[in-house]
Every structure is written in C-alpha cells, then in structure tokens.
Amino acid sequence: MKRTLLISRQAPYQSHLARGALDAALAAAVFEQDVTLLFMDDGLWQLLDGQQPDAAYTKSLEKTLRSLNLYDLEKLYFEQAAAVARGLSSEDFCVPCEPVTDTASFIDSFDVIWSF
Amino acid sequence: MKLSLLVMAAPYASGGADSAWHYADAALALGHELSRVFFYDEGALNGTLSSVPPQDEGNRTERWAVLQQRSGCELILCIASALKRGMLDSTEAERYEQSGATIHPAFELGGLGLLVDASANSDRLITFGPG
C-alpha cells in the first residue's frame, strides 16, 4: 500500500483548509489507507490545547484531533523549526505529536503527498 | 502516466485553478491519462453553472467542461464543500428544496472517498492549493 503524508500548514479558524485537511485524513483512514500527518508553518496552531471555537461559528478542531486515534490515525508530526519560531513545544499540544527536524528527507520518504 | 488532480483554489481568485487547468491540458498533450480532477474546499466553486465573466476574460467552467469532453476525465466536486457554497445538482436541489441545479452538468458531486481512490489508483496526485 502507498504511504501517504498529509501536510497541514494553515492556521485554524482562518482558512477552511485546516478543517479540510482533517476531514481528508479521516476519509483516508476510513478507507484503510496508511496516513501520516505533518503540521507545518501556521498549521501548528491547530494543535493547541484548550481551543474555544464557539466564537468562530464552527466545529472544534481540537475535538477532531483528539478523536483521530479512534480511526487509527496516530502518526502525528510537527516541524520542529516552525515550533521554535512560534515559541511552541509538544507540551502545548492537545495530542501526542513528534518533532521532525529534517523536513525534506521526512517528506521524501513517502509515496504520496497531500498538501493542505 | 495516470494522473489525478486535487484543486483547492477558487476560480477568479488566485492563479491556482488556472494552473491546474494548464497542467491538465499540458499533460494530455504529452499523452498522459487524466483520470479524475477532485475539487475540494473553495475549489468546488470551479463547477458553478451560472458564471458570466466579461467577454474578454474567458469562462473557466466551460474550459473545464471542454477538457472533460476531450479527455473523458471525471470532474468531481466534493459534495460537502459544494453544498455549503450553494453548489447543487438537481438531486440535491430537490432534496434541500432549492429552486434548481447550480452546478455545470460536466461536473458531478462526490465524497472524499473519490479523492482517496484517486490517490491510491493514480500514478501521481498533483495538488493545486489556494495560495
């Protein structure tokens, strides 16, 4: 089976693509694809613990992130350089997420890239 | 090579959707097979039925429709992205008691499973983002 990497780099509650990326990841998981998620750039803000999306008139990304393990979506990564640039670390995140330092070779190790 | 595209750019906004069309056109000219174009998020607006651009701008929806006829590829609008933007086929228009279809007949509504399928069963999936 192809190994798919889904890259999510949009800030939450701004672009609809933050939600779109998670919906696509869930669809891939439902169809039993081998999916890994990598959060890059402003996409790291999606991972923050304690989101209160009521004011954004939309569903909670945090709830969806916390439910990913129910769909066997447990391979979550974030770009270390993006975290440093934003003063974030894995302790700020609502789900277990591993840092990636060599982003290029990490991306290169997958067969298919979905870039959101 | 068997290709599928993922288009997340709206027409008449950024150049993303135009780039997707030109990529598809060029790939077909080189003899590649275009299997499916999946329009997601704002990209769903590419299938609008009633777009009337100025005469000197060219109609993007019609251009996709001509490419579909020429290549036999599927033009799929993500159904969730489409419905919330007012993009309905006649079945959905009836279901939600709206006045009529708002998507061009060259396009079909479909679920994210069709994106997963396109990714799994094409040699390449090329993404065209909104930026």
XYZ file of C-alpha atoms in Angstrom:
247
model
C 0.000 0.000 0.000
C 1.157 3.530 -0.744
C 2.309 5.536 2.266
C 0.527 8.897 2.269
C 1.754 12.032 4.020
C -0.836 14.713 4.642
C 0.736 18.127 5.239
C -1.397 20.722 7.039
C 0.035 24.238 7.116
C -2.935 26.580 7.516
C -3.865 28.394 10.733
C -7.047 27.107 12.396
C -10.322 29.047 12.141
C -8.890 31.196 9.326
C -8.603 29.033 6.240
C -11.237 26.308 5.966
C -8.425 24.060 4.794
C -7.372 23.293 8.367
C -10.699 21.515 8.765
C -10.476 20.239 5.187
C -7.147 18.554 5.884
C -8.512 16.692 8.914
C -11.650 15.638 7.013
C -9.466 14.270 4.223
C -7.283 12.439 6.754
C -10.371 10.846 8.321
C -11.683 9.795 4.898
C -8.346 8.183 4.077
C -8.371 6.377 7.423
C -11.917 5.114 6.874
C -10.721 3.644 3.568
C -7.844 1.999 5.443
C -5.028 3.989 3.857
C -1.649 4.334 5.555
C -1.736 8.028 6.526
C 0.733 10.185 8.456
C 0.053 13.826 9.381
C 2.703 16.543 9.381
C 1.863 20.003 10.740
C 3.983 22.809 9.308
C 4.127 26.603 9.437
C 0.972 28.172 10.946
C -0.630 24.730 10.895
C 0.991 24.157 14.294
C -1.591 26.479 15.888
C -4.211 23.833 15.082
C -2.608 21.586 17.685
C -3.045 23.917 20.674
C -4.688 22.571 23.789
C -7.782 24.356 25.156
C -9.369 25.671 21.956
C -12.654 27.568 22.345
C -14.075 27.679 18.814
C -17.610 28.822 19.668
C -16.738 32.363 18.653
C -15.536 31.089 15.274
C -19.027 29.759 14.417
C -17.639 26.361 13.539
C -16.724 22.919 14.861
C -13.766 22.309 17.178
C -10.569 21.156 15.504
C -9.306 20.021 18.883
C -12.203 17.577 19.274
C -11.437 16.124 15.864
C -7.716 15.901 16.649
C -8.478 14.104 19.897
C -10.651 11.584 18.026
C -8.048 10.699 15.389
C -6.735 7.750 17.395
C -10.183 6.140 17.174
C -9.538 5.909 13.431
C -6.010 4.528 13.919
C -4.585 7.895 12.891
C -1.785 8.005 15.421
C 1.214 9.080 13.362
C 1.284 12.830 14.018
C 4.345 15.004 13.478
C 5.194 18.685 13.638
C 8.006 20.667 12.060
C 10.461 21.488 14.843
C 11.684 24.739 13.240
C 8.110 26.039 12.955
C 7.542 25.266 16.651
C 10.707 27.134 17.698
C 9.765 30.128 15.545
C 6.381 30.320 17.288
C 7.533 29.600 20.823
C 5.657 26.289 20.867
C 6.610 22.822 22.045
C 4.852 19.448 22.135
C 3.709 20.240 25.706
C 1.369 22.903 24.267
C -0.408 20.410 22.050
C -3.688 18.576 22.688
C -2.489 15.279 21.160
C 0.800 13.350 21.156
C 2.899 14.686 18.297
C 6.549 14.039 17.400
C 9.009 16.673 16.123
C 10.592 16.469 12.676
C 13.928 18.209 12.159
C 14.929 17.140 8.637
C 11.640 18.010 6.933
C 12.845 17.434 3.366
C 14.037 13.876 3.880
C 10.971 13.115 6.017
C 8.653 14.211 3.195
C 10.786 12.351 0.669
C 10.218 9.056 2.498
C 6.516 8.950 1.492
C 4.888 7.771 -1.750
C 2.080 10.339 -1.928
C 1.805 13.869 -0.528
C -1.485 15.629 0.127
C -0.644 19.253 0.771
C -3.161 21.468 2.524
C 1.166 8.021 -16.723
C -2.196 8.044 -14.983
C -2.750 11.403 -13.265
C -5.322 12.870 -10.901
C -5.538 16.427 -9.629
C -6.653 17.910 -6.326
C -7.800 21.516 -6.817
C -8.441 23.690 -3.752
C -8.299 27.080 -5.475
C -11.386 29.089 -6.438
C -11.758 30.486 -9.961
C -11.194 34.216 -10.466
C -9.250 34.355 -7.204
C -5.644 33.146 -7.142
C -3.970 31.542 -10.132
C -4.250 28.068 -8.595
C -7.241 26.825 -10.584
C -5.838 28.237 -13.831
C -2.538 26.483 -13.142
C -4.426 23.223 -12.596
C -6.204 23.562 -15.950
C -2.973 24.368 -17.811
C -1.238 21.444 -16.121
C -4.051 19.116 -17.182
C -4.013 20.480 -20.722
C -0.237 20.059 -20.995
C -0.301 16.548 -19.517
C -2.946 15.454 -22.032
C -0.908 16.948 -24.880
C 2.036 14.806 -23.767
C -0.155 11.685 -23.933
C -0.761 11.183 -20.217
C -4.088 9.898 -18.942
C -6.107 12.271 -16.772
C -8.290 10.137 -14.554
C -10.004 12.491 -12.150
C -9.978 16.114 -11.002
C -11.205 16.434 -7.416
C -12.319 19.947 -6.453
C -12.151 20.498 -2.699
C -12.959 23.382 -0.374
C -13.062 26.676 -2.349
C -12.106 24.705 -5.437
C -15.717 23.497 -5.613
C -16.660 26.911 -6.993
C -14.993 25.947 -10.291
C -18.139 23.995 -11.191
C -20.602 26.853 -10.982
C -23.285 26.776 -13.662
C -24.153 30.417 -13.945
C -20.803 32.191 -14.096
C -20.927 35.011 -16.661
C -17.464 36.569 -16.872
C -16.771 39.549 -19.160
C -16.359 38.511 -22.798
C -12.659 39.232 -22.829
C -11.912 37.048 -19.792
C -12.984 33.562 -20.819
C -15.294 31.221 -18.933
C -13.336 28.914 -16.603
C -16.214 26.496 -16.036
C -16.712 25.978 -19.786
C -12.997 25.473 -20.221
C -13.057 22.606 -17.682
C -16.133 21.174 -19.414
C -14.370 21.155 -22.804
C -11.350 19.451 -21.244
C -13.641 16.851 -19.680
C -15.266 16.084 -23.055
C -11.900 15.847 -24.752
C -10.232 13.609 -22.159
C -13.103 11.699 -20.566
C -11.765 12.581 -17.098
C -14.115 12.895 -14.144
C -14.689 16.355 -12.696
C -15.764 15.752 -9.096
C -16.882 18.499 -6.724
C -16.549 17.478 -3.074
C -20.167 17.245 -2.010
C -19.639 18.759 1.456
C -17.563 21.654 0.051
C -20.096 22.210 -2.728
C -23.345 22.099 -0.759
C -22.275 24.671 1.802
C -21.318 27.028 -1.030
C -24.672 26.698 -2.792
C -23.386 24.295 -5.442
C -26.134 21.716 -6.017
C -27.014 19.193 -8.693
C -30.696 18.581 -9.442
C -30.931 15.711 -6.930
C -29.533 17.791 -4.083
C -31.611 20.815 -5.119
C -34.718 18.679 -4.790
C -33.576 17.154 -1.511
C -32.982 20.569 0.073
C -35.974 22.223 -1.614
C -33.908 24.694 -3.626
C -35.008 26.117 -6.953
C -32.676 24.114 -9.204
C -29.224 22.825 -10.052
C -26.371 25.303 -9.711
C -23.503 23.130 -10.969
C -22.477 22.649 -14.590
C -23.517 19.238 -15.986
C -19.889 18.353 -16.805
C -19.268 18.191 -13.035
C -20.520 15.614 -10.526
C -20.853 15.743 -6.760
C -18.959 13.075 -4.831
C -17.491 12.214 -1.446
C -13.921 12.316 -0.167
C -13.685 8.600 -0.899
C -13.191 9.581 -4.534
C -10.122 11.603 -3.542
C -8.761 8.641 -1.596
C -9.429 6.403 -4.598
C -7.756 8.851 -6.987
C -4.691 8.980 -4.757
C -4.492 5.202 -4.352
C -5.090 4.331 -8.008
C -3.252 7.051 -9.939
C 0.484 7.172 -10.574
C 0.536 10.778 -9.391
C -1.834 13.048 -7.456
C -0.970 16.712 -8.050
C -2.266 19.333 -5.605
C -3.177 22.906 -6.571
C -3.662 24.944 -3.401
C -5.417 28.261 -2.875
C -2.286 30.372 -2.274
